Coordinates of C-alpha atoms and ligand atoms in Angstrom, one line a residue:
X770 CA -24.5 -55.5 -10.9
X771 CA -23.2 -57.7 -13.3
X772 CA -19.7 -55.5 -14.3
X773 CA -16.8 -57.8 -13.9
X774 CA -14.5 -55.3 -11.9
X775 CA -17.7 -53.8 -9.8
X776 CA -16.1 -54.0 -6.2
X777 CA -17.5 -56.4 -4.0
X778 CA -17.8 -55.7 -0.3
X779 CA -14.4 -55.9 1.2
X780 CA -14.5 -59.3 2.9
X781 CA -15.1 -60.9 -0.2
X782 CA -12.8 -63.2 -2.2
X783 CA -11.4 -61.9 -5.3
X784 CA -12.9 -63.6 -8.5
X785 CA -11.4 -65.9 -10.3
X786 CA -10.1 -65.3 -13.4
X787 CA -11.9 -68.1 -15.2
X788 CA -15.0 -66.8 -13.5
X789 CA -14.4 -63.2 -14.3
X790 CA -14.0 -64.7 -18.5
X791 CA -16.8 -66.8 -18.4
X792 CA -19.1 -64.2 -17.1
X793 CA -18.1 -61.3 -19.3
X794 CA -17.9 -63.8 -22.2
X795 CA -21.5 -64.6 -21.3
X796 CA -22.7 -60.9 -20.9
X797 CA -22.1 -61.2 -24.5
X798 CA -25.3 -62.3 -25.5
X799 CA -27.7 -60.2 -26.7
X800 CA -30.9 -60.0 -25.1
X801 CA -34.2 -58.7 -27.1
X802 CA -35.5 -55.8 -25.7
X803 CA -39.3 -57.8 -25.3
X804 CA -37.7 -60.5 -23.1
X805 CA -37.0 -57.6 -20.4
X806 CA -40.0 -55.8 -20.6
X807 CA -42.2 -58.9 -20.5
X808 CA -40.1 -59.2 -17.1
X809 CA -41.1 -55.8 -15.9
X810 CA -44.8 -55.9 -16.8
X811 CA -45.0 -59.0 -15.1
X812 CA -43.3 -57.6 -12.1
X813 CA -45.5 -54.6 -12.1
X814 CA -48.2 -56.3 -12.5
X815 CA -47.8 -58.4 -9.4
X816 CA -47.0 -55.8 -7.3
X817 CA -50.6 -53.8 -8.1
X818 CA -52.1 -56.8 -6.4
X819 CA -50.3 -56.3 -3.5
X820 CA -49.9 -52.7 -2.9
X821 CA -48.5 -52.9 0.5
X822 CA -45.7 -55.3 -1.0
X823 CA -43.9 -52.1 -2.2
X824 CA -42.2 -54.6 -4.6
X825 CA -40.5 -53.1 -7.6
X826 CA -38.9 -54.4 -10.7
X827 CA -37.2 -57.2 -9.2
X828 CA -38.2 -59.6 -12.0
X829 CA -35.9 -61.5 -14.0
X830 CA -36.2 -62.5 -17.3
X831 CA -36.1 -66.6 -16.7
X832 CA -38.7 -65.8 -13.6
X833 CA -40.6 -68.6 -15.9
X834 CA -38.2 -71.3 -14.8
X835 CA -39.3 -70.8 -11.3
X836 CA -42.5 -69.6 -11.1
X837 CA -43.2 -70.2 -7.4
X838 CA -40.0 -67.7 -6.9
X839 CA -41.9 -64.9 -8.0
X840 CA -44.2 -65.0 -5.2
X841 CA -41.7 -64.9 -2.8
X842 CA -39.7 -62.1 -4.1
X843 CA -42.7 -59.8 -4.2
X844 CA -43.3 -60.8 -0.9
X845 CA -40.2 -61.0 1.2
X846 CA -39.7 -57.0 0.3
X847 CA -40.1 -54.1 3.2
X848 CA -42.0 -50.8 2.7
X849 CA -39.3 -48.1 2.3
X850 CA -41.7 -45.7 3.7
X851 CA -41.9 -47.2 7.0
X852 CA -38.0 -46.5 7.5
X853 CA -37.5 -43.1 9.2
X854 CA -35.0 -41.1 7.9
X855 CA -34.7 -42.8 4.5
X856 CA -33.3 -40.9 1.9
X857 CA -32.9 -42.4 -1.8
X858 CA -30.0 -41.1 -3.8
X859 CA -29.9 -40.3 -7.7
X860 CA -27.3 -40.9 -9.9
X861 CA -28.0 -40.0 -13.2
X862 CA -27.4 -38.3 -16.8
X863 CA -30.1 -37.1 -19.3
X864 CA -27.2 -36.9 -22.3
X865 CA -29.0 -38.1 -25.7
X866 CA -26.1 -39.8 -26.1
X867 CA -25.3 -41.9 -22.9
X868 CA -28.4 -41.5 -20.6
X869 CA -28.4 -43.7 -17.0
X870 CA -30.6 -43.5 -13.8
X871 CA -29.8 -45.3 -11.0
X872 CA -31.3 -45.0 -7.2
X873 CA -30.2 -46.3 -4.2
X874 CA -31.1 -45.7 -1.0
X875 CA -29.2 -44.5 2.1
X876 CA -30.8 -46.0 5.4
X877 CA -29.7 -44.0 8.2
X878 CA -27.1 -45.7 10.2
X879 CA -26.0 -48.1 8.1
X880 CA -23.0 -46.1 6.1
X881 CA -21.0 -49.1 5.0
X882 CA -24.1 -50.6 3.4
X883 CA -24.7 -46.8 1.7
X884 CA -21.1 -47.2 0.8
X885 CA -21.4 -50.6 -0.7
X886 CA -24.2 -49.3 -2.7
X887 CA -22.6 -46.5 -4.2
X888 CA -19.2 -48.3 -5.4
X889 CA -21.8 -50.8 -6.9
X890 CA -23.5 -48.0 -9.0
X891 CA -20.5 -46.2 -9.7
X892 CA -18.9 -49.3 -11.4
X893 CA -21.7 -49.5 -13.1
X894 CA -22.3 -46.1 -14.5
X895 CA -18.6 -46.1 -15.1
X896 CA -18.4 -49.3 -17.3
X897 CA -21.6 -48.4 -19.3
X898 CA -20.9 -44.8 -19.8
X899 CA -17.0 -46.4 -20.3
X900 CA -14.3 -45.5 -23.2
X901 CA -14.4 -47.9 -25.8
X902 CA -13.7 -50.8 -24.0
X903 CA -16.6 -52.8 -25.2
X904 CA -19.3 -52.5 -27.5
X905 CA -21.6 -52.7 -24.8
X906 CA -22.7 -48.7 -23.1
X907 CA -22.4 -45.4 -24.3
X908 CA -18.9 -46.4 -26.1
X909 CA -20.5 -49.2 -28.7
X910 CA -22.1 -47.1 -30.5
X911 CA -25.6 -48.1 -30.0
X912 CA -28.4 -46.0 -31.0
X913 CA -29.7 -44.2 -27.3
X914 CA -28.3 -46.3 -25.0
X915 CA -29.9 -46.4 -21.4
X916 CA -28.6 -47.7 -18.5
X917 CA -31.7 -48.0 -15.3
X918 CA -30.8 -49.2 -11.7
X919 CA -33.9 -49.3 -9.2
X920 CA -33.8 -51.2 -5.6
X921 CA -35.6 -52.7 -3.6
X922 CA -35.7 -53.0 0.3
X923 CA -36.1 -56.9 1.4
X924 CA -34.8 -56.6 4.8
X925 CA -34.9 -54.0 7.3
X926 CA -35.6 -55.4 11.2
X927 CA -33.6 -55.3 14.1
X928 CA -29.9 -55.1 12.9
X929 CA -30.2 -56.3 9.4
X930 CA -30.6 -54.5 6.1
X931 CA -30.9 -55.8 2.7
X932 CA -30.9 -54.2 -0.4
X933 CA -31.2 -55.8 -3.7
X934 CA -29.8 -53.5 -6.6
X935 CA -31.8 -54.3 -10.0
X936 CA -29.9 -53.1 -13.7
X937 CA -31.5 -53.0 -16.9
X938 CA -29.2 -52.5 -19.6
X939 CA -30.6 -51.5 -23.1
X940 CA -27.9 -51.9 -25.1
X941 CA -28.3 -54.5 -27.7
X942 CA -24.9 -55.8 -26.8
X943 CA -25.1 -55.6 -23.0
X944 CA -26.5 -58.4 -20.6
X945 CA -29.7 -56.9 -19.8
X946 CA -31.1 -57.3 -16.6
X947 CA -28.9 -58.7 -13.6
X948 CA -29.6 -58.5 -9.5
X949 CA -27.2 -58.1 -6.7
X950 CA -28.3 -57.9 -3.0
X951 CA -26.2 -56.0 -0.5
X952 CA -25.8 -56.8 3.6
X953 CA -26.2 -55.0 6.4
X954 CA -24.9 -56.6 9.8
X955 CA -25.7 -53.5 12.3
X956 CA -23.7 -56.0 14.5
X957 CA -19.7 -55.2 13.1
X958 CA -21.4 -52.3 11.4
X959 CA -19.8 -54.2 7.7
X960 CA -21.6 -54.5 4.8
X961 CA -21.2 -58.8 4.4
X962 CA -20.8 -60.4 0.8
X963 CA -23.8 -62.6 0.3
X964 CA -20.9 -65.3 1.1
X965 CA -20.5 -64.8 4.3
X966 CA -24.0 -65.7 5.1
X967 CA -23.0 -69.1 5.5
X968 CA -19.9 -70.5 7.1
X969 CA -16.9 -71.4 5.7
X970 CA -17.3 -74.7 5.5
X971 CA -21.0 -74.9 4.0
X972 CA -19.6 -73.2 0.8
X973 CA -18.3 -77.1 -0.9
X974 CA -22.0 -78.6 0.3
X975 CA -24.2 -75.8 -1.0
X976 CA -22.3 -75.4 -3.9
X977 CA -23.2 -79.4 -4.2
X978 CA -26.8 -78.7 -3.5
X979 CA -27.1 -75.9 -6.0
X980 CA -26.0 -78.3 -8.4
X981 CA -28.2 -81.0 -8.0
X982 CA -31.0 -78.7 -8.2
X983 CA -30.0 -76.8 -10.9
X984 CA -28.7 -80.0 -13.0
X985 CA -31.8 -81.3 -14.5
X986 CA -33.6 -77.6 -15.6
X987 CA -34.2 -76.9 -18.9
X988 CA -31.1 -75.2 -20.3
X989 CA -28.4 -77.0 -17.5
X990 CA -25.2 -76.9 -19.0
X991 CA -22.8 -79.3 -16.6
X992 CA -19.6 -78.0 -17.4
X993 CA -20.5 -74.1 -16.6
X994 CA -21.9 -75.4 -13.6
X995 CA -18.5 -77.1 -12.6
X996 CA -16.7 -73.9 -13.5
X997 CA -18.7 -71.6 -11.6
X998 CA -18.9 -73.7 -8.8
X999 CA -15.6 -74.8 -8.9
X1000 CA -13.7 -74.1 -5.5
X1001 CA -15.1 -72.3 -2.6
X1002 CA -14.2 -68.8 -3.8
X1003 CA -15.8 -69.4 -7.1
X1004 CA -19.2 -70.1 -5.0
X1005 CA -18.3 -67.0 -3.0
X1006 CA -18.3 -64.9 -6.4
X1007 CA -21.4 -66.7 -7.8
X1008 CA -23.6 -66.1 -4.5
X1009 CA -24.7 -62.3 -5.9
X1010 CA -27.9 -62.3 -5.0
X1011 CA -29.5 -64.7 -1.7
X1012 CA -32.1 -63.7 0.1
X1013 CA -34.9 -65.5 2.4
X1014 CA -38.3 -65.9 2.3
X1015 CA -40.7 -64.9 4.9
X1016 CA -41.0 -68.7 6.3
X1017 CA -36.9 -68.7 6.7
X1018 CA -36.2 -70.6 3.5
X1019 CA -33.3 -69.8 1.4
X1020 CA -33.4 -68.1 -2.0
X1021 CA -30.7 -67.4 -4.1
X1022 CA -30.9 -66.0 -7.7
X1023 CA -28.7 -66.3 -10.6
X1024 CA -28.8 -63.6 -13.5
X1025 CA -29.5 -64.8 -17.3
X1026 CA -26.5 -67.0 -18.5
X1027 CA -24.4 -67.3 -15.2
X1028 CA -25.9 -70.8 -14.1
X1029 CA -27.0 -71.9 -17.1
X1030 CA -27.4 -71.5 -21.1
X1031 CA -28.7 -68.1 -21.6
X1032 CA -32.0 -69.0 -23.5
X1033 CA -32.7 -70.3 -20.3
X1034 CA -33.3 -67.7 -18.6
X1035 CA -32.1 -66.2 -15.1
X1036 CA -32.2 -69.2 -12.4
X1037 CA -33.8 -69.2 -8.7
X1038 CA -33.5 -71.8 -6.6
X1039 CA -34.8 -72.6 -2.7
X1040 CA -33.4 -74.6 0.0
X1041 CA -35.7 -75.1 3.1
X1042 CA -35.3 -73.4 5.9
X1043 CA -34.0 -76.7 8.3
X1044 CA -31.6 -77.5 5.5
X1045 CA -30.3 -74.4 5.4
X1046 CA -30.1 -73.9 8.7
X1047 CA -26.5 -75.7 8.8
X1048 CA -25.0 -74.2 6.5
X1049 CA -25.3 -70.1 8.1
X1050 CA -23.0 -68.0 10.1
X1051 CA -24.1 -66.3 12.7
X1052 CA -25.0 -63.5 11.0
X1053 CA -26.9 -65.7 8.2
X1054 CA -28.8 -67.6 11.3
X1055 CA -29.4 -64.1 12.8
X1056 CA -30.7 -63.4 9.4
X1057 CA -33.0 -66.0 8.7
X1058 CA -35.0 -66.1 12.4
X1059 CA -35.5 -61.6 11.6
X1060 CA -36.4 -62.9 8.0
X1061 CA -39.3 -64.9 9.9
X1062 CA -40.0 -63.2 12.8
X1063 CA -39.4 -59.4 11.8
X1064 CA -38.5 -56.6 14.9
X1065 CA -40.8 -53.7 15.1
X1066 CA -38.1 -51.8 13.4
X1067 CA -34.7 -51.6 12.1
X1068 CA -32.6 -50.5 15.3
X1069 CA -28.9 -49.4 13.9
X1070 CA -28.3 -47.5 17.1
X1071 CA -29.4 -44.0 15.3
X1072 CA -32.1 -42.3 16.2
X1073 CA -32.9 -40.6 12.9
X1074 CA -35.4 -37.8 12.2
X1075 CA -38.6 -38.1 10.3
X1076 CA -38.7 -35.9 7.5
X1077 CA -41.6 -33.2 8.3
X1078 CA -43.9 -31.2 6.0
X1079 CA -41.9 -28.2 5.5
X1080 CA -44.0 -24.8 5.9
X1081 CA -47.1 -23.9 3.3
X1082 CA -47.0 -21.8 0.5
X1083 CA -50.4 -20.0 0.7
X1084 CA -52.6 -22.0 -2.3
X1085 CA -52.3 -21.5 -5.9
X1086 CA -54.0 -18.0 -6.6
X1087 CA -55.8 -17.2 -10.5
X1088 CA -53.2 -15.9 -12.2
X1089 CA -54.5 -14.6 -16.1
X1090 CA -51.0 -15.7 -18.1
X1091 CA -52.3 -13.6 -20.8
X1092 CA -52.4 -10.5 -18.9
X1093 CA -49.5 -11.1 -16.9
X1094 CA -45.7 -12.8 -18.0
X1095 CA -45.6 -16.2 -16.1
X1096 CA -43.1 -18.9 -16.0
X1097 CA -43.6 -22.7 -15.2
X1098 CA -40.2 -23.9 -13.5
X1099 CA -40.7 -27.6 -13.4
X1100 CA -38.5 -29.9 -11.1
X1101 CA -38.6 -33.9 -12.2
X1102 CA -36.8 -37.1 -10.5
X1103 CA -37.9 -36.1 -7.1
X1104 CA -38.8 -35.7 -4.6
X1105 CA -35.6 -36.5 -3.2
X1106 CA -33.3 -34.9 -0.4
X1107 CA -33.3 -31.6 -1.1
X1108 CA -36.9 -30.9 -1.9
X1109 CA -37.8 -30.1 1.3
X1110 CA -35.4 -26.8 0.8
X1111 CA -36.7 -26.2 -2.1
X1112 CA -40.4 -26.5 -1.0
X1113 CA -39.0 -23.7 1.3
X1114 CA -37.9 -21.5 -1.1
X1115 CA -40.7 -21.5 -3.3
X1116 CA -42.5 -20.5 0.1
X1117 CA -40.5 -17.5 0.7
X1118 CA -40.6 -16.0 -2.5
X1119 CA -44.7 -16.9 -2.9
X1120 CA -43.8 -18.9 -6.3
X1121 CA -45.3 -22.3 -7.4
X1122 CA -43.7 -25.1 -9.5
X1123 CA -44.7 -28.2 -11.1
X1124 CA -42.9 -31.9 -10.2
X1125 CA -42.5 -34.2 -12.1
X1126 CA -42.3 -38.0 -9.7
X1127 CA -40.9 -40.7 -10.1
X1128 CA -43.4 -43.4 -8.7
X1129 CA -40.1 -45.3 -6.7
X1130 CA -39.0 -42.1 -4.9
X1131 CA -43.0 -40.8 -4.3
X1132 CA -43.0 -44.3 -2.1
X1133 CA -40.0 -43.7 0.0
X1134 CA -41.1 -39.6 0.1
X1135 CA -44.9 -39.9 0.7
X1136 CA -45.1 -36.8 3.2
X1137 CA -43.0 -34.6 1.0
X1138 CA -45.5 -35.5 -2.1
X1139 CA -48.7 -34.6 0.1
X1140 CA -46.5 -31.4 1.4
X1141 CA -46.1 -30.4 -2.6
X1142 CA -49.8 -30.7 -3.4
X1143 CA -50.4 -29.3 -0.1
X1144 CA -48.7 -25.6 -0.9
X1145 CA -50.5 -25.4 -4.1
X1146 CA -48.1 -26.9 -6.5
X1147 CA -48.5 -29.3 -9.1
X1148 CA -47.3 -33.2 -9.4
X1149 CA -47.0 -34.9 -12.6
X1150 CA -45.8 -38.1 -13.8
X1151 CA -42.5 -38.9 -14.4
X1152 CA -42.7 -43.0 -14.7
X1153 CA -41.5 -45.6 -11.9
X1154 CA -38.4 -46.0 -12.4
X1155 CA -37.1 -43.1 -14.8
X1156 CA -37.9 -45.6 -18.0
X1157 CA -37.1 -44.5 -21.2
X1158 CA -40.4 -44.9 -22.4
X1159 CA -39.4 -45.5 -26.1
X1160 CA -37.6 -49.0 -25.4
X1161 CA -40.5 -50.0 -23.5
X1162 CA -43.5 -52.1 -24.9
X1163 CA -47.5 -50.8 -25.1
X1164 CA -47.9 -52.7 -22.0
X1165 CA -45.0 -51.5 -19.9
X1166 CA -45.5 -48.0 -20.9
X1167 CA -49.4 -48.3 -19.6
X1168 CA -47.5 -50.2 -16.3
X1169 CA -44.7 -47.2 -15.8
X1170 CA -47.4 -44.6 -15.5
X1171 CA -50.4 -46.4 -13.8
X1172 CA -48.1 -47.6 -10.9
X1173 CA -46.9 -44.1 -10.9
X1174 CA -50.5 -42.4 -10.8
X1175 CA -51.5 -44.8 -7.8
X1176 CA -48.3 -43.6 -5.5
X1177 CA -49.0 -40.7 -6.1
X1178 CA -53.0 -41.1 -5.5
X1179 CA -52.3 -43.3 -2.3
X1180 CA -49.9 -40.6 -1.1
X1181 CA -51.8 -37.5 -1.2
X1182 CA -55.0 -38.4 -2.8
X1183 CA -54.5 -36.6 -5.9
X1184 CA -54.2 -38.0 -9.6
X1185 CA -51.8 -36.2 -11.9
X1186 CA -53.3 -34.9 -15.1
X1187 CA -49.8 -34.3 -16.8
X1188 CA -47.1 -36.5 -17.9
X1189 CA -43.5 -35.9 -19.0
X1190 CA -41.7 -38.9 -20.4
X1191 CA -37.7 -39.2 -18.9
X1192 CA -35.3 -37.9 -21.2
X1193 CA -37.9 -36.5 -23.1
X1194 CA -38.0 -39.8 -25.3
X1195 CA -41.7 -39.7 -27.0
X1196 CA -42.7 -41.9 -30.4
X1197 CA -45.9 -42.6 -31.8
X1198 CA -46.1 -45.8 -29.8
X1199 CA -45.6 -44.2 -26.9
X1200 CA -47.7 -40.8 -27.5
X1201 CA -50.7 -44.1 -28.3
X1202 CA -50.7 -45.4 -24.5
X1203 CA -50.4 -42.1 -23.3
X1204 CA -53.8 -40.7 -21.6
X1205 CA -52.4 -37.7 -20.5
X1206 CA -50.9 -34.2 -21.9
X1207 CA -47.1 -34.9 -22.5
X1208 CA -45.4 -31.5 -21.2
X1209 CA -42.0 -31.2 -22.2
X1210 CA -40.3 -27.7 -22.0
X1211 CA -38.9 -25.0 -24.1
X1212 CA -35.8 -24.1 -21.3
X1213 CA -33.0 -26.7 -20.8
X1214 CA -30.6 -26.0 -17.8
X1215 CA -28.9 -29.1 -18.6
X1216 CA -28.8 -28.7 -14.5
X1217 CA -27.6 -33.3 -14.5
X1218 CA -24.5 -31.6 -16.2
X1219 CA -24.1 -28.0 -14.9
X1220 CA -23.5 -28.2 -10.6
X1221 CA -22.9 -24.6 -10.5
X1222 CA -25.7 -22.8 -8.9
X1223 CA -24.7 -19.7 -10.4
X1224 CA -24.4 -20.6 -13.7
X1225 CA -27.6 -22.4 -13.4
X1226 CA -29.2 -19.0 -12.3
X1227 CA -27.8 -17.3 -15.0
X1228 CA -28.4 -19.2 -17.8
X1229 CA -32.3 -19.1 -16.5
X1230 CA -32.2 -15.6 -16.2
X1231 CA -30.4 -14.8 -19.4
X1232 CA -32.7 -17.7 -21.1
X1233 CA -36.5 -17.9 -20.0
X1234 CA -38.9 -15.9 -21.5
X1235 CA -42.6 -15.3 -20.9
X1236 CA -44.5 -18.8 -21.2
X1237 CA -41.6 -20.7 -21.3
X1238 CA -41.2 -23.7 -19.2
X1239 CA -38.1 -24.7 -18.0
X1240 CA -36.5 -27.8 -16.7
X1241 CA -34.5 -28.6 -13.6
X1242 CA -33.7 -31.3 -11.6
X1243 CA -34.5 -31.1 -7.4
X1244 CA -32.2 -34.5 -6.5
X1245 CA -29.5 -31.8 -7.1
X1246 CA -28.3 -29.3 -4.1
X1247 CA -26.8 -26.7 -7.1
X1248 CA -30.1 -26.9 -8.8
X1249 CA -32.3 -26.0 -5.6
X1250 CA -29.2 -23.6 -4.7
X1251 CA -29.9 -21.7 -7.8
X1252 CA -33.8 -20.9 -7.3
X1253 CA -33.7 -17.9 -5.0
X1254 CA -31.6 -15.7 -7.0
X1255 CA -34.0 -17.2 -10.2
X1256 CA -37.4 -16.6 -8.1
X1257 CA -36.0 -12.8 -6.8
X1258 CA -35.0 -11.6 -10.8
X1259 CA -38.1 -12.6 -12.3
X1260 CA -40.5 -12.0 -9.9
X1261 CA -38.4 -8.4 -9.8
X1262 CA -39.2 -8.0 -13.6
X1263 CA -42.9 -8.5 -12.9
X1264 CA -43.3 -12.2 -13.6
X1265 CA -45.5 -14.6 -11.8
X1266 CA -44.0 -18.1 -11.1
X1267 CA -46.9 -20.6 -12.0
X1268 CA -48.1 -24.5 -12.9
X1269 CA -48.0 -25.8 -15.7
X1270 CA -51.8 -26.2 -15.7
X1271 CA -51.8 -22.2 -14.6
X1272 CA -49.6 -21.4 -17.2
X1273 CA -52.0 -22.8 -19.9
X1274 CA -55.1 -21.6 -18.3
X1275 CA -58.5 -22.3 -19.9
X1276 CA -56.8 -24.1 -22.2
X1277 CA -57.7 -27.6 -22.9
X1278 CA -54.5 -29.5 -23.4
X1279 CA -55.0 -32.9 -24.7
X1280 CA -53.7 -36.4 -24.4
X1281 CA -50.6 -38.0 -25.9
X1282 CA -49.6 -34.4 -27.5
X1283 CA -46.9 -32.6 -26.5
X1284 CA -46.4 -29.2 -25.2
X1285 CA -43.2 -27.7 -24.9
X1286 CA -44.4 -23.8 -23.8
X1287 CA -47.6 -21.6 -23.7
X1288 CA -46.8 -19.7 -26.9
X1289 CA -50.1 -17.7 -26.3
X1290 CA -48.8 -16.0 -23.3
X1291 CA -48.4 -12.7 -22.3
X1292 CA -45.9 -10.8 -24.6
X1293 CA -45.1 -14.0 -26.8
Ligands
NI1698 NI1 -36.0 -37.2 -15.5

């Protein structure tokens, strides 16, 4: 999280003003699109070594300054799936004008860190999607902005959670790609600054230590190091993102510019884990020894429920869209919190959908994706991470959907066959890496805009017409609110509610073109 005003967690220091100058003055620089997604394909391509790493796009852009870093940010991360109760929440807006996708997720028990997470994001959303204060965002003008924060998991055992917060920023103005990670102590039930890791007085030394190992890199600029570090609240400030390894050693990350000149690169340094051991609290000692010798579980003094496969649609029947008027309601982002509801409602009212996944959420929701698939509904790709596919290169575009496919493939077993691109954002590059059908849709609800269930059923109502496929959104409660009354008109009328694959029947759809509706069904 790299805004200057983004609110820290509450013990935490307020920032200097020199700090709060240099760093905005730094964010300045523009960063080419290729250095970031080099950073994601490398990340991506990591983590499909290691499958059970659940690592996501935690790389930064300068990860060549420390290549031995890498490794151990892949490795120190948990498996979201293993957390019971786990619930990611979406924030996000599909305008063609000021689009952003962020997710965070909210770890039962831990509300202060959910908290933490969601003034983070918030701040974020709110400077990029700001008024005019900057040419960075939605306010500078750019040409399709996008704003992308993903997370990662790196500690959940015992009484300690971590969660690091990753931000793209495509503007050409904005800083690109910083990281932030966010505390847990299940202890105080607080979410901790990164600070108060280590005790008071081991702020002066490390700040010393950082110095001398950051002095002689490539790209060291002295003075900005001085600045930074320059009294024991500037460390505080400067400490966003530290972290351990699995062996107990300390790791602390610096985004692009803040440590160094930006050409450098972002900056990760280690400290061993017997000379860190005198600089941490309590908490940071309590910390380390779960970082090395993890719990069974993360025990927050909650006892939260597994999420269970909601009830089964009876499977898909043959349904002949020529003879009979069929819709294809499609439901992209999830699965999220209130699919499960909405898994029920298609259930009751015998109708079948198509979702579009996002690869991050299908690893946190792995039951719910088999319980889709299991009632006869379709899954399709929706990239990892909600990527606007046109600002990515060949090879991240080729990463976004593989690593997408395989969640999905080691969740239920199934490969999608159909893709739709976020925002809807296709090009000719993108259509080339693109092996699937690109299904887009010929009914907008605008449903990220519109939380009014009624409305929403309305407009369907008023709207969709045979072979049309329309979009909504289930990481929304007023989107799955508005189904039943959608599903009971229609079905009223005489339609059927099919796939997408259904609604096309026998025919062949083919890769990288698009398909917005079935113009060739019944009564069109
Ligand atoms: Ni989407």
């Amino acid at each position: 999280m790299h805004s200057p005003d983004a609110p820290r967690p509450a013990t935490r220091s307020a920032r200097s003003p020199m700090y709060r100058f240099l760093r905005h003055g730094l964010l300045q620089h523009r960063v080419s699109v290729g250095v970031l997604a080099a950073a994601t394909v490398m990340t991506a391509a990591c983590s499909t070594t290691s499958p059970t790493a659940a690592s996501g796009p935690s790389g930064t852009p300068g990860a060549s300054s420390s290549p031995s870093g890498r490794k151990d940010l892949q490795s120190r991360t948990a498996d979201p799936a293993a957390l019971t109760g786990l619930h990611i929440i979406t924030n996000s807006s599909e305008s063609g004008r000021c689009r952003y996708a962020a997710r965070y997720p909210a770890i039962p028990g831990a509300d202060a860190l959910t908290d933490a997470l969601s003034k983070a994001v918030q701040a974020d959303i709110d400077r990029f999607a700001g008024s005019g204060d900057s040419e960075s965002g939605c306010a500078g003008g750019q040409d399709r902005p996008e704003l992308n924060i993903s997370f990662e998991i790196l500690q959940a055992s015992g009484d300690v959670a971590a969660v690091r917060l990753t931000t793209l920023d495509y503007t050409a103005a904005g800083s690109g790609l910083s990281t932030t990670t966010y505390w847990y102590d299940g202890a105080t039930h607080t979410s901790p600054a990164n600070a108060e890791l280590f005790t008071g007085q081991a702020l002066k030394p490390l700040a010393t230590r950082i110095k001398e190992q950051l002095a002689h890199r490539e790209g060291a600029d002295p003075a900005l190091l001085d600045q930074v570090l320059a009294t024991d609240s500037d460390t505080a400030d400067a400490l966003r993102d530290v972290s351990f390894t699995a062996n107990g050693d300390l790791a602390i990350d610096f985004d692009r510019g803040a440590v160094a000149v930006p050409p450098a690169g972002a900056q990760h340094i280690e400290i061993p884990r017997t000379d860190a051991l005198s600089l941490l609290s309590d908490f940071g000692r309590r910390t380390q020894q779960l970082a090395v010798d993890p719990s069974p579980g993360l025990d927050l003094g909650v006892t939260p429920t597994a999420d269970t496969a909601p009830i089964a649609t009876p499977a898909a029947r043959e349904v002949n869209c020529r003879k009979v008027k069929c819709l294809a309601l499609t439901f992209d982002d999830g699965p999220g919190p209130h699919t499960k509801r909405l898994l029920e409602i298609l259930a009751e009212n015998d109708a079948h959908a198509t979702f579009f996944l996002v690869g991050q959420n299908v690893r946190t929701y792995r039951t719910l994706t088999r319980a889709e698939l299991d009632a006869g509904h379709q899954v399709g790709n929706h990239t990892w991470d909600h990527a606007d596919l046109t600002h990515r290169k060949a090879a991240d575009v080729r990463s976004e959907i593989s690593r997408t496919n395989q969640a999905i493939t080691s969740a239920t077993g199934t490969t999608p066959t159909l893709v739709r691109p976020p925002y809807g954002a296709v090009n000719t590059a993108v259509r080339r890496q693109l092996t699937m059908p690109i299904i887009l849709w010929s009914v907008d609800t605008e449903d990220w805009k519109h939380h009014d269930s009624s409305y929403l059923a309305d407009y369907t109502i008023r709207t969709a017409r045979p072979g049309d496929i329309v979009l909504f959104h289930d990481i929304h409660a007023t989107s799955v609110a508005a189904i039943p009354r959608i599903l009971q008109t229609f079905t009223a009328r005489g339609y059927h509610f099919v796939t997408v694959s259904q609604l096309y029947g026998n025919r062949k759809l083919r890769a990288g073109v698009t398909y917005h509706a079935n113009e060739q069904a019944y009564g069109r």
